[in-house]
Amino acid sequence: MVLFLSIFAKAQNAKIGLGADAGFPSGNFSGVSSIGVGASLKAEFPIASEFAITVNGGFINFFGKRNYLLNIQDLTYAPVKGGLKYNISETFYAEGQLGAALSLNNKQKTLFAWSPGLGNLFKLSGKNMIDLSIRYEGWTGKNENLIFLNTSNTKGFLGIRFAYVFML
């Protein structure tokens, strides 16, 4: 209850960012998917001068690889994550999030999502900002229909997010 009261007391400093996301698959995941593109909405609620709780949701589509032997379907997910953000300086931060990647494809399962990352806020006129961040994101779980192509239980990618941030 003290945590929730602290969050609501600092709600006037909350931020909401609407962003564009790009994902670059790594490891075995790069064998079945090429680039991923999507959008996300992230809210941030300060709990101390250096710390904030974050809530992030959106969607991302990874385009399946296609050639004369393979025609792999696109993989579309809606990641929903919550986490903790640490402000290293006034504009530079580190962040970690946990959650779920909800499948928007048939025959795919919901996966456990985790992502550590770094970012920087660039101030604009007024209180609004641009947020540029980079993260490694992993989705852990098993999908039976791609087992022969993706022996790893984690779909990992390097994520880049460019967002416009509104102060509340």
Short mmCIF file of C-alpha atoms in Angstrom, two decimals:
data_model
loop_
_atom_site.label_atom_id
_atom_site.label_comp_id
_atom_site.label_asym_id
_atom_site.label_seq_id
_atom_site.Cartn_x
_atom_site.Cartn_y
_atom_site.Cartn_z
CA MET A 1 0.00 0.00 0.00
CA VAL A 2 2.90 2.35 0.76
CA LEU A 3 4.29 1.67 -2.72
CA PHE A 4 0.98 2.55 -4.41
CA LEU A 5 0.60 5.72 -2.31
CA SER A 6 4.14 6.72 -3.26
CA ILE A 7 3.37 6.17 -6.96
CA PHE A 8 0.14 8.17 -6.85
CA ALA A 9 1.76 10.97 -4.84
CA LYS A 10 4.35 11.40 -7.60
CA ALA A 11 1.83 10.94 -10.45
CA GLN A 12 2.28 14.56 -11.47
CA ASN A 13 5.78 13.56 -12.66
CA ALA A 14 4.55 10.56 -14.66
CA LYS A 15 5.56 10.20 -18.30
CA ILE A 16 3.93 8.46 -21.25
CA GLY A 17 5.86 7.67 -24.42
CA LEU A 18 4.53 6.58 -27.80
CA GLY A 19 7.24 4.93 -29.83
CA ALA A 20 8.32 3.07 -32.92
CA ASP A 21 10.25 -0.16 -32.36
CA ALA A 22 12.69 -2.11 -34.52
CA GLY A 23 13.96 -5.59 -33.68
CA PHE A 24 17.03 -7.30 -35.12
CA PRO A 25 16.94 -11.07 -34.41
CA SER A 26 20.02 -12.76 -33.00
CA GLY A 27 21.17 -16.37 -32.66
CA ASN A 28 18.85 -19.09 -33.93
CA PHE A 29 15.97 -16.62 -34.19
CA SER A 30 17.78 -14.87 -37.07
CA GLY A 31 17.44 -18.13 -39.03
CA VAL A 32 13.64 -17.90 -39.13
CA SER A 33 13.00 -14.15 -38.98
CA SER A 34 14.41 -11.01 -40.48
CA ILE A 35 13.77 -7.53 -39.12
CA GLY A 36 10.87 -6.80 -36.77
CA VAL A 37 8.88 -3.55 -36.71
CA GLY A 38 6.21 -2.35 -34.33
CA ALA A 39 4.91 0.29 -31.98
CA SER A 40 4.71 0.62 -28.20
CA LEU A 41 3.27 2.71 -25.42
CA LYS A 42 5.29 3.06 -22.21
CA ALA A 43 4.25 4.72 -18.95
CA GLU A 44 6.68 5.67 -16.22
CA PHE A 45 5.80 6.38 -12.58
CA PRO A 46 8.56 7.80 -10.33
CA ILE A 47 8.94 6.20 -6.92
CA ALA A 48 12.16 8.01 -5.89
CA SER A 49 14.45 10.61 -7.44
CA GLU A 50 16.47 7.95 -9.32
CA PHE A 51 13.89 5.16 -9.69
CA ALA A 52 10.64 4.70 -11.59
CA ILE A 53 8.27 1.83 -12.26
CA THR A 54 7.56 1.27 -15.95
CA VAL A 55 4.68 -0.39 -17.78
CA ASN A 56 5.11 -1.14 -21.48
CA GLY A 57 2.78 -2.62 -24.11
CA GLY A 58 2.61 -2.75 -27.88
CA PHE A 59 3.03 -5.05 -30.84
CA ILE A 60 5.88 -6.16 -33.08
CA ASN A 61 5.90 -8.18 -36.30
CA PHE A 62 8.96 -10.20 -37.27
CA PHE A 63 8.95 -10.91 -40.98
CA GLY A 64 9.51 -14.61 -41.74
CA LYS A 65 12.38 -15.69 -43.95
CA ARG A 66 11.42 -16.67 -47.45
CA ASN A 67 13.51 -18.34 -50.16
CA TYR A 68 13.17 -21.21 -52.63
CA LEU A 69 13.21 -23.80 -49.79
CA LEU A 70 11.46 -22.03 -46.93
CA ASN A 71 8.39 -19.87 -46.55
CA ILE A 72 8.17 -19.11 -42.83
CA GLN A 73 5.19 -17.10 -41.63
CA ASP A 74 5.56 -13.74 -39.98
CA LEU A 75 5.59 -13.86 -36.17
CA THR A 76 3.46 -11.15 -34.55
CA TYR A 77 3.48 -10.63 -30.80
CA ALA A 78 2.07 -8.15 -28.31
CA PRO A 79 4.69 -7.80 -25.55
CA VAL A 80 3.35 -6.57 -22.19
CA LYS A 81 6.04 -5.82 -19.63
CA GLY A 82 6.63 -4.06 -16.34
CA GLY A 83 9.93 -3.06 -14.87
CA LEU A 84 12.23 -0.75 -13.00
CA LYS A 85 14.09 2.22 -14.45
CA TYR A 86 17.21 3.70 -12.84
CA ASN A 87 18.22 7.25 -13.83
CA ILE A 88 22.02 7.24 -14.00
CA SER A 89 22.08 10.95 -14.81
CA GLU A 90 19.48 13.59 -15.64
CA THR A 91 18.90 12.10 -19.12
CA PHE A 92 20.69 8.70 -19.25
CA TYR A 93 19.05 5.59 -17.76
CA ALA A 94 19.22 1.82 -17.36
CA GLU A 95 16.08 -0.30 -17.33
CA GLY A 96 15.00 -3.88 -16.80
CA GLN A 97 11.59 -5.31 -17.64
CA LEU A 98 9.77 -8.64 -17.27
CA GLY A 99 6.46 -9.76 -18.73
CA ALA A 100 4.86 -11.79 -21.50
CA ALA A 101 4.93 -11.78 -25.29
CA LEU A 102 1.36 -12.62 -26.30
CA SER A 103 1.16 -14.34 -29.67
CA LEU A 104 -1.12 -12.85 -32.30
CA ASN A 105 -0.48 -15.84 -34.65
CA ASN A 106 -2.34 -19.14 -34.72
CA LYS A 107 -0.56 -22.11 -33.16
CA GLN A 108 1.97 -19.97 -31.29
CA LYS A 109 2.21 -19.79 -27.51
CA THR A 110 2.57 -16.90 -25.09
CA LEU A 111 6.24 -16.52 -24.16
CA PHE A 112 8.01 -15.15 -21.07
CA ALA A 113 9.62 -11.79 -22.00
CA TRP A 114 12.63 -10.15 -20.38
CA SER A 115 14.68 -7.14 -21.48
CA PRO A 116 17.60 -5.17 -20.02
CA GLY A 117 18.42 -1.90 -21.77
CA LEU A 118 19.87 1.59 -21.81
CA GLY A 119 18.39 4.85 -23.05
CA ASN A 120 18.69 8.58 -23.21
CA LEU A 121 16.10 11.36 -23.08
CA PHE A 122 16.53 14.42 -25.30
CA LYS A 123 14.66 17.47 -24.03
CA LEU A 124 12.42 19.44 -26.37
CA SER A 125 10.76 22.78 -25.77
CA GLY A 126 8.40 22.61 -22.83
CA LYS A 127 8.35 19.39 -20.81
CA ASN A 128 8.17 16.89 -23.69
CA MET A 129 11.14 14.74 -24.72
CA ILE A 130 12.44 12.26 -27.28
CA ASP A 131 13.46 8.87 -25.86
CA LEU A 132 16.03 6.79 -27.74
CA SER A 133 16.78 3.39 -26.21
CA ILE A 134 18.49 0.13 -27.04
CA ARG A 135 17.82 -3.22 -25.36
CA TYR A 136 18.36 -6.91 -25.65
CA GLU A 137 15.00 -8.67 -25.48
CA GLY A 138 14.46 -12.39 -25.01
CA TRP A 139 11.21 -14.33 -25.32
CA THR A 140 11.52 -17.71 -23.66
CA GLY A 141 9.19 -20.61 -24.36
CA LYS A 142 8.65 -23.42 -26.80
CA ASN A 143 6.67 -23.40 -30.04
CA GLU A 144 6.32 -26.87 -31.48
CA ASN A 145 5.84 -25.92 -35.13
CA LEU A 146 9.31 -24.31 -35.48
CA ILE A 147 11.27 -26.85 -33.44
CA PHE A 148 13.42 -28.08 -36.33
CA LEU A 149 14.47 -24.53 -37.30
CA ASN A 150 14.82 -22.91 -33.90
CA THR A 151 16.32 -25.34 -31.41
CA SER A 152 16.71 -22.63 -28.80
CA ASN A 153 13.86 -21.97 -26.40
CA THR A 154 14.58 -18.22 -26.58
CA LYS A 155 13.78 -15.84 -29.40
CA GLY A 156 16.29 -13.05 -28.83
CA PHE A 157 16.73 -9.74 -30.57
CA LEU A 158 18.37 -6.35 -30.31
CA GLY A 159 15.60 -3.77 -29.94
CA ILE A 160 15.75 -0.07 -30.73
CA ARG A 161 12.95 2.28 -29.65
CA PHE A 162 12.40 5.88 -30.74
CA ALA A 163 9.60 7.55 -28.76
CA TYR A 164 7.93 10.89 -28.13
CA VAL A 165 7.45 11.35 -24.38
CA PHE A 166 4.67 13.43 -22.81
CA MET A 167 4.85 14.66 -19.24
CA LEU A 168 1.61 14.27 -17.27
#
